[in-house]
């Protein structure tokens, strides 16, 4: 098999995105060829005009002027068509690239998000996909320049073989220089891109955490770090632009020398009568254009070099090269009772063991509580039940089905989780709830909001259910956000609902009300509640007490008060 460097391979893989729009691609290529062919007519007719400087003929000159105008009009039309077609193609490819990247990102295993700054993903999603979709645009644009200039060299070769050969030598030497330039350009550009990616990551962190930054007075710490990154990014940007410009200047100076030699050679041929003055003038007029052939070629090579970097980073995500994909089975849960069983479950976060042979059972339609110190792994247990993280060994059963074998829909539709710090989207209240169940009617939404004790709060807002809540529900209080998140989980009507400290920010009155709602849900749902405040779970059907990442006791509240000293101590301290 042909060996291909991985970045080149990524670029080839990109072709499949363009192949979907074969017709548009062909049209773009045909139009850019057409443009080159028509543009070539201009110097030929302009040359003819120059031929009149010995015997002036106003009629003929007028005729040629009309033709030149016609050529210009056709060029304008063709360029316009080309531009519209290529923009349409860009748009389509850009959308497909972004769509695929988003699909992959949302299928990442959660652990990929633990050690990567989200800004990196945003930068790739935004910039790399746009750059890749513009690649065809730039390449076809420069490509028509290449055709135009190659044709012109052939034309010069016909006029005077030596001048033509001289131009070709000039081009080969300049090309060699530009290869050298590209080598340095690629290196410096890659460093710039990496710095830029990290910087976008820090910007994202700063903007998302701006409240914390202000509250904890972290402004100077943050700004210092970001400024350092900005300096790194800007200097690496300057370096790559400078590298490019320095080499361009060198190449230009080199061309000037060649220009000079070109005139001397031409003068020699004119004095020799082997070159007419008008031919010389045409060649001289267009010579610099021909030399821009190298610019076109190096532009294409630069764009391809950039494209290779972007394509590598793009396929890194889309093909899960450096990231792992969530795996689901094929089994579907048709009717679910709601039993849960952990059997010898071992789990570690990034090689750090948290659970070793954890085992317990939760009966369907019961309300079970998991309690224990902070960091014991309570939230993690819930995340393992909804398969946010993959276990290392052991088995988790939902009813009698191994969680590993269930398909994504079965897991995500039947298990809802109200997380410890729920994220509220920058949408209206109604849309925030409806997104969990698009079929829900307005009445359903009001019903779950009443259940979650948030209805009255919503009715007091200016636009009630249509009120926009801002990023992460900024206009809502902590307790309101929690209740909204509960309403959002309730509307899903999942059989298994997991509450992770879901009422920790509520006042006693609201907490008491929700406690009863949650308890009543266990009539036909399996409920797991994780809570610090033991008073909120005394009515649970079973309480699991975690210590040292193991279940050390279980039973009803009254039983644990008698049998488990740690539990009793915890409860008494709270009281
Ligand atoms: N994404 C993660 N990557 C690495 N370690 C993690 C991750 N999430 C949690 N941990 C670690 O796993 C342990 C258990 O975390 P977990 O959130 O399950 O605790 P918890 O019992 O819910 O605590 P709390 O009562 O404070 O919410 C902690 O030591 C924590 O540092
Ligand atoms: Mg927790």
Coordinates of C-alpha atoms and ligand atoms in Angstrom, one line a residue:
X1 CA 0.0 0.0 0.0
X2 CA 1.2 3.5 -0.8
X3 CA 2.7 5.1 2.3
X4 CA 1.1 8.4 3.1
X5 CA 1.9 10.7 6.0
X6 CA -1.1 11.0 8.4
X7 CA -1.6 14.7 7.7
X8 CA -1.7 14.1 4.0
X9 CA -4.1 11.3 4.6
X10 CA -6.4 13.6 6.6
X11 CA -6.5 15.9 3.6
X12 CA -7.4 13.1 1.3
X13 CA -10.1 12.1 3.8
X14 CA -11.5 15.6 3.4
X15 CA -12.3 14.9 -0.2
X16 CA -15.2 12.8 0.8
X17 CA -17.0 15.9 2.1
X18 CA -16.5 17.5 -1.4
X19 CA -17.5 14.4 -3.2
X20 CA -21.1 14.8 -1.9
X21 CA -21.4 17.9 -4.0
X22 CA -19.8 16.6 -7.2
X23 CA -21.9 18.8 -9.4
X24 CA -21.0 22.0 -7.6
X25 CA -17.3 21.0 -7.6
X26 CA -17.3 20.3 -11.3
X27 CA -19.0 23.6 -11.9
X28 CA -16.4 25.5 -9.8
X29 CA -13.6 23.8 -11.7
X30 CA -15.2 24.4 -15.1
X31 CA -15.8 28.1 -14.3
X32 CA -12.3 28.6 -13.0
X33 CA -10.9 27.0 -16.2
X34 CA -13.2 29.2 -18.2
X35 CA -12.0 32.2 -16.4
X36 CA -8.4 31.3 -17.2
X37 CA -9.1 30.7 -20.8
X38 CA -11.0 34.0 -21.3
X39 CA -8.4 36.0 -19.4
X40 CA -5.8 34.7 -21.7
X41 CA -7.4 36.5 -24.6
X42 CA -6.7 39.9 -23.0
X43 CA -2.9 40.0 -23.4
X44 CA -3.3 38.7 -26.9
X45 CA -5.6 41.6 -28.0
X46 CA -3.7 44.1 -25.9
X47 CA -0.6 42.9 -27.8
X48 CA -2.4 43.5 -31.1
X49 CA -3.1 47.0 -29.9
X50 CA 0.6 47.6 -29.3
X51 CA 1.3 46.4 -32.8
X52 CA -0.4 49.6 -34.0
X53 CA 2.2 52.0 -32.6
X54 CA 4.1 51.9 -36.0
X55 CA 1.0 52.5 -38.2
X56 CA -2.0 53.9 -36.4
X57 CA -5.4 52.6 -37.5
X58 CA -8.3 54.1 -35.5
X59 CA -11.0 51.7 -36.9
X60 CA -9.0 48.6 -36.0
X61 CA -8.1 50.0 -32.6
X62 CA -11.8 50.7 -31.9
X63 CA -12.7 47.1 -33.0
X64 CA -10.1 45.7 -30.6
X65 CA -11.3 48.0 -27.8
X66 CA -14.8 46.6 -28.2
X67 CA -13.5 43.1 -28.1
X68 CA -11.5 43.9 -25.0
X69 CA -14.6 45.3 -23.3
X70 CA -16.6 42.2 -24.3
X71 CA -13.8 40.0 -22.8
X72 CA -14.0 42.1 -19.6
X73 CA -17.8 41.7 -19.3
X74 CA -17.5 37.9 -19.8
X75 CA -14.8 37.7 -17.2
X76 CA -17.0 39.6 -14.8
X77 CA -19.9 37.3 -15.4
X78 CA -17.8 34.1 -15.1
X79 CA -16.1 35.4 -11.9
X80 CA -19.4 36.2 -10.4
X81 CA -20.8 32.8 -11.2
X82 CA -17.6 31.1 -9.9
X83 CA -17.8 33.1 -6.7
X84 CA -21.4 32.3 -6.0
X85 CA -21.0 28.6 -6.8
X86 CA -17.8 28.3 -4.7
X87 CA -19.5 30.1 -1.8
X88 CA -22.5 27.8 -2.0
X89 CA -20.1 24.8 -1.9
X90 CA -18.2 26.3 1.0
X91 CA -21.4 26.7 3.0
X92 CA -22.5 23.2 2.4
X93 CA -19.2 21.6 3.2
X94 CA -18.8 23.9 6.3
X95 CA -22.2 22.8 7.6
X96 CA -21.3 19.1 7.0
X97 CA -18.0 19.4 8.8
X98 CA -19.5 21.2 11.7
X99 CA -22.4 18.7 11.9
X100 CA -20.1 15.7 11.9
X101 CA -17.8 17.3 14.5
X102 CA -20.7 18.1 16.8
X103 CA -22.0 14.5 16.4
X104 CA -18.6 13.1 17.4
X105 CA -18.2 15.6 20.2
X106 CA -21.5 14.6 21.7
X107 CA -20.6 10.9 21.4
X108 CA -17.3 11.3 23.3
X109 CA -16.9 9.4 26.5
X110 CA -17.3 11.8 29.4
X111 CA -13.7 11.3 30.5
X112 CA -12.5 13.1 27.3
X113 CA -14.0 16.3 28.7
X114 CA -12.3 15.9 32.1
X115 CA -8.9 16.6 30.9
X116 CA -9.4 18.8 27.8
X117 CA -10.4 22.5 28.0
X118 CA -13.7 23.0 26.3
X119 CA -12.2 26.1 24.4
X120 CA -10.1 23.7 22.4
X121 CA -13.1 22.0 21.1
X122 CA -14.8 25.3 20.4
X123 CA -11.8 26.5 18.5
X124 CA -11.7 23.4 16.4
X125 CA -15.4 23.4 15.8
X126 CA -15.3 27.0 14.7
X127 CA -12.1 27.8 13.0
X128 CA -10.8 24.5 11.7
X129 CA -14.0 23.6 10.0
X130 CA -14.3 27.1 8.4
X131 CA -10.8 26.9 7.2
X132 CA -11.3 23.5 5.7
X133 CA -14.4 24.5 3.9
X134 CA -12.6 27.5 2.3
X135 CA -9.8 25.3 1.1
X136 CA -11.5 24.5 -2.2
X137 CA -12.3 28.2 -2.7
X138 CA -8.7 29.3 -2.4
X139 CA -7.3 26.4 -4.3
X140 CA -9.6 26.8 -7.3
X141 CA -8.9 30.6 -7.2
X142 CA -5.2 30.1 -7.4
X143 CA -5.6 27.2 -9.7
X144 CA -7.1 29.5 -12.4
X145 CA -4.0 31.7 -11.9
X146 CA -1.8 28.8 -12.5
X147 CA -3.5 27.8 -15.7
X148 CA -3.5 31.3 -16.9
X149 CA 0.2 31.7 -16.3
X150 CA 1.3 28.3 -17.7
X151 CA -0.6 29.1 -20.9
X152 CA 1.2 32.4 -21.0
X153 CA 4.6 30.8 -20.7
X154 CA 3.7 28.6 -23.6
X155 CA 2.8 31.7 -25.5
X156 CA 6.1 33.3 -24.7
X157 CA 7.9 30.1 -25.7
X158 CA 6.3 30.6 -29.2
X159 CA 7.3 34.3 -29.4
X160 CA 10.9 33.6 -28.3
X161 CA 12.2 30.2 -27.2
X162 CA 15.1 31.7 -25.2
X163 CA 12.9 34.2 -23.3
X164 CA 10.5 31.4 -22.5
X165 CA 13.2 29.1 -21.2
X166 CA 14.6 31.9 -19.2
X167 CA 11.2 32.4 -17.6
X168 CA 11.0 28.7 -16.8
X169 CA 14.4 28.7 -15.1
X170 CA 13.4 31.7 -13.1
X171 CA 10.2 29.9 -12.0
X172 CA 12.1 26.7 -11.0
X173 CA 14.6 28.7 -8.9
X174 CA 11.9 30.7 -7.2
X175 CA 9.9 27.6 -6.6
X176 CA 12.9 26.1 -4.8
X177 CA 13.1 29.1 -2.6
X178 CA 9.4 29.0 -1.8
X179 CA 9.8 25.3 -0.8
X180 CA 12.3 26.4 1.8
X181 CA 9.9 29.2 2.9
X182 CA 7.1 26.7 3.3
X183 CA 9.2 24.5 5.5
X184 CA 9.7 27.3 8.0
X185 CA 6.2 28.6 7.6
X186 CA 4.6 25.3 8.5
X187 CA 6.7 24.9 11.6
X188 CA 6.0 28.4 12.9
X189 CA 2.3 28.3 11.9
X190 CA 1.8 25.0 13.9
X191 CA 3.2 26.6 17.0
X192 CA 0.9 29.6 16.6
X193 CA -2.2 27.4 16.2
X194 CA -1.4 25.4 19.3
X195 CA -0.9 28.6 21.3
X196 CA -4.1 30.1 19.9
X197 CA -6.1 27.0 20.8
X198 CA -4.9 27.2 24.4
X199 CA -5.7 30.9 24.6
X200 CA -9.3 30.3 23.3
X201 CA -9.5 27.7 26.1
X202 CA -8.6 30.3 28.7
X203 CA -10.9 32.9 27.3
X204 CA -13.7 30.4 27.6
X205 CA -12.8 29.6 31.1
X206 CA -12.7 33.3 32.1
X207 CA -16.0 34.2 30.5
X208 CA -17.8 31.2 31.8
X209 CA -16.4 31.6 35.3
X210 CA -16.5 35.4 35.4
X211 CA -18.8 35.4 38.5
X212 CA -16.3 33.2 40.4
X213 CA -13.4 35.3 39.1
X214 CA -15.0 38.4 40.6
X215 CA -16.3 36.8 43.8
X216 CA -12.9 35.3 44.7
X217 CA -11.0 38.3 43.3
X218 CA -9.2 36.1 40.9
X219 CA -9.0 38.9 38.3
X220 CA -5.3 39.5 38.6
X221 CA -4.4 35.8 38.7
X222 CA -6.5 35.1 35.6
X223 CA -5.3 38.2 33.7
X224 CA -1.7 37.4 34.4
X225 CA -2.0 33.9 33.0
X226 CA -4.1 34.9 30.0
X227 CA -1.8 37.8 29.3
X228 CA 1.2 35.5 29.3
X229 CA -0.7 33.2 26.9
X230 CA -1.6 36.2 24.8
X231 CA 2.0 37.2 24.5
X232 CA 3.0 33.7 23.5
X233 CA 0.2 33.6 20.9
X234 CA 0.9 37.0 19.5
X235 CA 4.6 36.5 19.3
X236 CA 4.2 33.1 17.7
X237 CA 1.8 34.8 15.3
X238 CA 4.3 37.5 14.6
X239 CA 6.9 34.9 14.1
X240 CA 5.0 33.0 11.5
X241 CA 3.9 36.1 9.6
X242 CA 7.5 37.5 9.8
X243 CA 8.9 34.2 8.5
X244 CA 6.5 34.4 5.6
X245 CA 7.2 38.0 4.8
X246 CA 11.0 37.7 5.1
X247 CA 11.0 34.8 2.7
X248 CA 8.7 36.7 0.4
X249 CA 11.0 39.7 0.4
X250 CA 14.0 37.4 -0.4
X251 CA 12.0 35.9 -3.2
X252 CA 11.0 39.4 -4.5
X253 CA 14.7 40.6 -4.5
X254 CA 15.7 37.5 -6.4
X255 CA 13.0 38.2 -8.9
X256 CA 14.3 41.8 -9.4
X257 CA 17.7 40.4 -10.3
X258 CA 16.0 38.2 -12.8
X259 CA 14.0 41.1 -14.2
X260 CA 17.1 43.0 -14.9
X261 CA 18.7 40.1 -16.7
X262 CA 15.4 39.6 -18.6
X263 CA 15.6 43.1 -20.0
X264 CA 19.2 42.7 -21.0
X265 CA 18.5 39.5 -22.8
X266 CA 15.4 41.1 -24.5
X267 CA 17.4 44.1 -25.7
X268 CA 20.0 41.7 -27.1
X269 CA 17.3 39.9 -29.1
X270 CA 15.7 43.2 -30.3
X271 CA 19.0 44.5 -31.5
X272 CA 19.4 41.1 -33.2
X273 CA 16.0 41.5 -34.9
X274 CA 14.9 38.1 -33.5
X275 CA 12.3 39.9 -31.2
X276 CA 9.9 42.6 -32.3
X277 CA 9.4 45.6 -30.0
X278 CA 5.7 44.9 -29.7
X279 CA 6.3 41.2 -28.7
X280 CA 8.8 42.4 -26.2
X281 CA 6.3 44.9 -24.8
X282 CA 3.6 42.1 -24.4
X283 CA 6.0 39.8 -22.7
X284 CA 7.4 42.5 -20.5
X285 CA 3.9 43.7 -19.5
X286 CA 2.8 40.2 -18.5
X287 CA 6.1 38.9 -17.3
X288 CA 5.4 39.9 -13.7
X289 CA 2.0 38.2 -13.9
X290 CA 3.8 35.0 -15.0
X291 CA 6.1 35.3 -12.0
X292 CA 3.1 35.5 -9.8
X293 CA 2.7 31.8 -10.8
X294 CA 5.1 31.1 -8.0
X295 CA 2.9 33.1 -5.6
X296 CA -0.1 31.1 -6.7
X297 CA 1.7 27.8 -6.3
X298 CA 3.1 28.7 -2.9
X299 CA -0.3 30.1 -1.8
X300 CA -1.8 26.7 -2.7
X301 CA 1.0 24.9 -0.9
X302 CA 0.5 27.2 2.2
X303 CA -3.2 26.6 2.1
X304 CA -2.6 22.9 1.8
X305 CA -0.2 23.0 4.7
X306 CA -2.7 24.9 6.9
X307 CA -5.4 22.5 5.6
X308 CA -3.3 19.5 6.7
X309 CA -3.1 20.8 10.2
X310 CA -6.8 21.6 10.4
X311 CA -7.7 18.3 8.8
X312 CA -5.6 16.4 11.3
X313 CA -7.3 18.2 14.1
X314 CA -10.7 17.8 12.6
X315 CA -10.4 14.0 12.0
X316 CA -8.8 13.7 15.4
X317 CA -12.3 14.4 16.7
X318 CA -14.5 13.0 14.0
X319 CA -12.7 9.7 13.7
X320 CA -12.0 9.5 17.5
X321 CA -8.3 9.3 16.9
X322 CA -7.2 10.6 20.2
X323 CA -10.5 10.5 22.0
X324 CA -12.7 7.6 23.0
X325 CA -16.2 7.1 21.9
X326 CA -19.1 6.1 24.1
X327 CA -20.0 2.5 23.4
X328 CA -23.5 1.1 23.7
X329 CA -24.9 -2.4 23.1
X330 CA -27.8 -3.3 20.9
X331 CA -30.3 -4.6 23.4
X332 CA -33.5 -2.6 23.9
X333 CA -35.4 -2.3 27.1
X334 CA -39.1 -2.7 26.2
X335 CA -40.8 -2.8 29.5
X336 CA -38.8 -1.8 32.5
X337 CA -39.4 -2.7 36.1
X338 CA -36.6 -0.5 37.4
X339 CA -34.4 -2.9 39.4
X340 CA -30.7 -2.0 39.6
X341 CA -27.9 -4.2 40.7
X342 CA -24.1 -3.5 41.1
X343 CA -22.0 -6.7 41.1
X344 CA -18.3 -6.5 41.8
X345 CA -18.0 -3.2 40.2
X346 CA -14.5 -1.7 40.0
X347 CA -14.1 1.8 38.7
X348 CA -11.3 4.3 38.5
X349 CA -11.1 7.9 37.3
X350 CA -8.0 8.2 35.1
X351 CA -6.2 5.2 36.7
X352 CA -7.1 6.3 40.2
X353 CA -9.2 3.5 41.8
X354 CA -12.4 4.7 43.4
X355 CA -14.5 1.5 43.8
X356 CA -13.2 -2.0 44.3
X357 CA -15.8 -4.8 44.0
X358 CA -18.8 -2.5 44.9
X359 CA -22.0 -4.4 45.1
X360 CA -25.6 -3.5 46.1
X361 CA -29.1 -3.9 44.8
X362 CA -32.0 -1.5 44.4
X363 CA -35.5 -2.8 44.1
X364 CA -37.9 -1.3 41.6
X365 CA -40.4 1.3 42.7
X366 CA -38.5 2.1 45.9
X367 CA -36.9 5.2 47.1
X368 CA -33.3 4.5 48.0
X369 CA -30.8 6.9 49.5
X370 CA -27.0 6.9 49.3
X371 CA -25.2 8.8 52.0
X372 CA -21.6 9.3 53.0
X373 CA -18.9 11.9 53.3
X374 CA -17.9 14.2 50.5
X375 CA -15.7 12.5 47.9
X376 CA -17.0 9.0 48.8
X377 CA -18.3 8.5 45.3
X378 CA -22.0 9.1 45.6
X379 CA -22.3 11.2 42.5
X380 CA -20.1 8.7 40.7
X381 CA -22.5 5.8 41.5
X382 CA -25.3 7.8 39.8
X383 CA -23.0 8.5 36.8
X384 CA -22.2 4.9 36.4
X385 CA -25.9 4.0 36.5
X386 CA -26.6 6.3 33.5
X387 CA -23.4 5.1 31.9
X388 CA -21.7 8.5 31.8
X389 CA -18.5 6.6 32.7
X390 CA -17.5 3.1 31.7
X391 CA -16.8 0.7 34.6
X392 CA -13.4 -1.2 34.6
X393 CA -14.9 -4.5 35.6
X394 CA -17.9 -6.1 37.2
X395 CA -21.5 -5.7 36.1
X396 CA -24.3 -3.3 36.4
X397 CA -27.8 -4.7 35.8
X398 CA -30.9 -2.8 34.9
X399 CA -33.6 -5.4 35.6
X400 CA -31.8 -8.5 34.5
X401 CA -30.1 -6.8 31.5
X402 CA -26.4 -5.9 31.6
X403 CA -26.1 -2.1 31.2
X404 CA -23.2 -2.7 28.9
X405 CA -25.5 -4.4 26.4
X406 CA -28.2 -1.9 26.3
X407 CA -28.6 0.6 23.5
X408 CA -28.2 4.4 24.1
X409 CA -31.9 5.1 23.8
X410 CA -32.9 2.5 26.4
X411 CA -30.4 4.0 28.9
X412 CA -30.9 7.7 28.4
X413 CA -34.7 7.5 28.0
X414 CA -35.3 5.3 31.1
X415 CA -32.8 6.9 33.4
X416 CA -32.9 10.6 34.3
X417 CA -30.5 12.3 36.5
X418 CA -30.9 15.6 38.3
X419 CA -27.3 16.5 38.8
X420 CA -25.6 18.3 41.7
X421 CA -25.0 21.4 39.7
X422 CA -27.6 21.3 36.9
X423 CA -26.9 23.3 33.8
X424 CA -29.8 25.5 32.8
X425 CA -29.7 26.5 29.1
X426 CA -30.0 30.1 27.8
X427 CA -33.6 29.5 26.7
X428 CA -37.0 30.3 28.0
X429 CA -38.2 28.4 31.0
X430 CA -40.7 26.5 28.9
X431 CA -38.1 25.5 26.3
X432 CA -35.7 24.4 29.1
X433 CA -38.3 22.0 30.3
X434 CA -39.7 21.0 26.9
X435 CA -36.3 20.0 25.5
X436 CA -36.4 16.9 27.8
X437 CA -39.6 15.8 26.2
X438 CA -40.5 17.6 22.9
X439 CA -44.0 16.0 23.0
X440 CA -45.0 17.6 26.3
X441 CA -48.0 19.9 26.2
X442 CA -48.1 23.2 28.0
X443 CA -50.3 21.5 30.6
X444 CA -47.7 18.8 31.2
X445 CA -45.1 21.5 31.7
X446 CA -47.3 23.3 34.3
X447 CA -48.0 20.0 36.0
X448 CA -44.3 19.1 36.5
X449 CA -43.5 22.6 37.6
X450 CA -46.2 22.4 40.2
X451 CA -44.8 19.1 41.3
X452 CA -41.3 20.6 41.6
X453 CA -42.7 23.6 43.6
X454 CA -41.5 26.1 41.0
X455 CA -44.8 27.1 39.4
X456 CA -45.5 30.0 41.7
X457 CA -42.0 31.4 41.2
X458 CA -42.4 31.2 37.4
X459 CA -45.8 33.0 37.5
X460 CA -44.1 35.9 39.3
X461 CA -41.6 36.4 36.5
X462 CA -42.2 39.1 34.0
X463 CA -42.8 36.7 31.0
X464 CA -43.8 33.8 33.2
X465 CA -43.0 30.5 31.3
X466 CA -41.6 32.5 28.3
X467 CA -39.0 34.2 30.5
X468 CA -35.4 33.8 29.2
X469 CA -33.2 32.6 32.0
X470 CA -29.8 33.7 30.7
X471 CA -26.6 31.6 30.6
X472 CA -26.8 28.8 33.1
X473 CA -30.1 30.3 34.4
X474 CA -28.4 33.4 35.8
X475 CA -31.6 35.1 36.6
X476 CA -32.8 32.3 38.8
X477 CA -31.8 31.6 42.4
X478 CA -29.9 28.5 43.3
X479 CA -33.0 26.8 44.7
X480 CA -35.1 27.9 41.7
X481 CA -32.5 26.4 39.3
X482 CA -32.6 23.1 41.3
X483 CA -36.4 23.0 41.1
X484 CA -36.4 23.8 37.4
X485 CA -33.9 20.9 36.9
X486 CA -36.3 18.6 38.9
X487 CA -39.2 19.7 36.7
X488 CA -37.0 19.0 33.6
X489 CA -36.3 15.5 34.8
X490 CA -39.9 14.8 35.8
X491 CA -41.2 15.7 32.3
X492 CA -39.1 12.9 30.8
X493 CA -41.2 10.4 32.7
X494 CA -38.3 8.0 33.0
X495 CA -38.7 4.9 35.0
X496 CA -35.5 5.5 37.1
X497 CA -34.9 9.0 38.4
X498 CA -31.6 9.8 40.2
X499 CA -31.5 12.9 42.4
X500 CA -28.0 14.1 43.3
X501 CA -28.2 16.7 46.1
X502 CA -31.1 18.0 44.1
X503 CA -32.7 19.9 47.0
X504 CA -29.5 21.1 48.8
X505 CA -30.2 24.7 48.0
X506 CA -33.9 24.7 49.1
X507 CA -35.4 26.2 52.2
X508 CA -36.9 23.9 54.7
X509 CA -40.5 24.5 53.5
X510 CA -39.7 23.7 49.9
X511 CA -37.5 20.9 50.8
X512 CA -40.2 19.3 52.8
X513 CA -42.7 19.6 49.9
X514 CA -40.3 18.2 47.4
X515 CA -39.3 15.4 49.7
X516 CA -42.9 14.3 49.7
X517 CA -43.2 14.6 45.9
X518 CA -40.0 12.5 45.5
X519 CA -41.3 9.9 47.9
X520 CA -44.7 9.8 46.1
X521 CA -42.8 9.3 42.8
X522 CA -41.5 6.0 44.1
X523 CA -45.0 4.5 43.8
X524 CA -44.2 3.8 40.2
X525 CA -40.5 4.9 39.7
X526 CA -37.2 3.7 41.1
X527 CA -35.7 6.7 42.9
X528 CA -32.2 7.1 44.2
X529 CA -31.5 10.2 46.3
X530 CA -28.0 11.3 47.2
X531 CA -28.1 13.8 50.1
X532 CA -25.8 15.3 52.7
X533 CA -28.7 16.3 54.9
X534 CA -29.9 13.1 56.4
X535 CA -33.1 14.6 57.5
X536 CA -34.1 14.7 53.8
X537 CA -33.8 11.0 53.4
X538 CA -35.2 9.6 56.7
X539 CA -38.3 8.4 54.8
X540 CA -36.3 6.3 52.3
X541 CA -37.1 2.7 51.8
X542 CA -33.5 1.8 52.1
X543 CA -30.4 3.8 53.0
X544 CA -26.9 2.8 51.8
X545 CA -24.1 4.2 53.9
X546 CA -20.8 4.7 52.1
X547 CA -17.4 4.9 53.8
X548 CA -14.0 4.4 52.3
X549 CA -15.7 4.0 48.9
X550 CA -17.5 0.8 50.2
X551 CA -21.0 0.2 51.5
X552 CA -20.6 -0.3 55.2
X553 CA -24.2 -0.4 56.3
X554 CA -27.7 -0.4 54.8
X555 CA -31.2 -0.4 56.1
X556 CA -34.1 1.9 57.2
X557 CA -33.3 5.1 59.0
X558 CA -34.3 3.6 62.4
X559 CA -32.3 0.4 61.8
X560 CA -29.1 2.4 60.9
X561 CA -29.6 4.6 63.9
X562 CA -29.3 1.4 66.0
X563 CA -26.7 -0.6 64.0
X564 CA -24.4 2.0 62.5
X565 CA -22.4 4.3 64.8
X566 CA -21.1 6.5 62.0
X567 CA -24.6 7.1 60.7
X568 CA -26.0 7.8 64.1
X569 CA -23.1 10.3 64.8
X570 CA -23.7 12.0 61.5
X571 CA -27.4 12.3 62.2
X572 CA -26.9 13.6 65.7
X573 CA -24.4 16.2 64.6
X574 CA -26.9 17.5 62.0
X575 CA -29.7 17.7 64.6
Ligands
LIG1 N1 -14.3 13.5 36.4 C1 -13.5 13.2 37.4 N2 -12.2 12.9 37.1 C2 -11.4 12.5 38.1 N3 -11.8 12.4 39.4 C3 -13.0 12.6 39.7 C4 -14.0 13.0 38.7 N4 -15.2 13.2 39.3 C5 -15.0 12.8 40.6 N5 -13.7 12.5 40.8 C6 -13.1 12.1 42.1 O1 -13.8 10.9 42.6 C7 -14.1 11.0 43.9 C8 -15.6 10.8 44.2 O2 -16.3 11.9 43.6 P1 -17.9 12.1 43.7 O3 -18.2 13.3 43.0 O4 -18.5 10.8 43.2 O5 -18.1 12.2 45.2 P2 -19.4 12.5 46.1 O6 -19.5 11.4 47.1 O7 -20.5 12.8 45.2 O8 -18.9 13.9 46.8 P3 -19.9 15.1 47.3 O9 -20.7 14.7 48.4 O10 -18.9 16.1 47.6 O11 -20.7 15.5 46.1 C9 -13.6 12.3 44.4 O12 -12.4 12.0 45.1 C10 -13.3 13.1 43.2 O13 -12.2 13.9 43.3
LIG2 MG1 -21.5 14.5 44.7

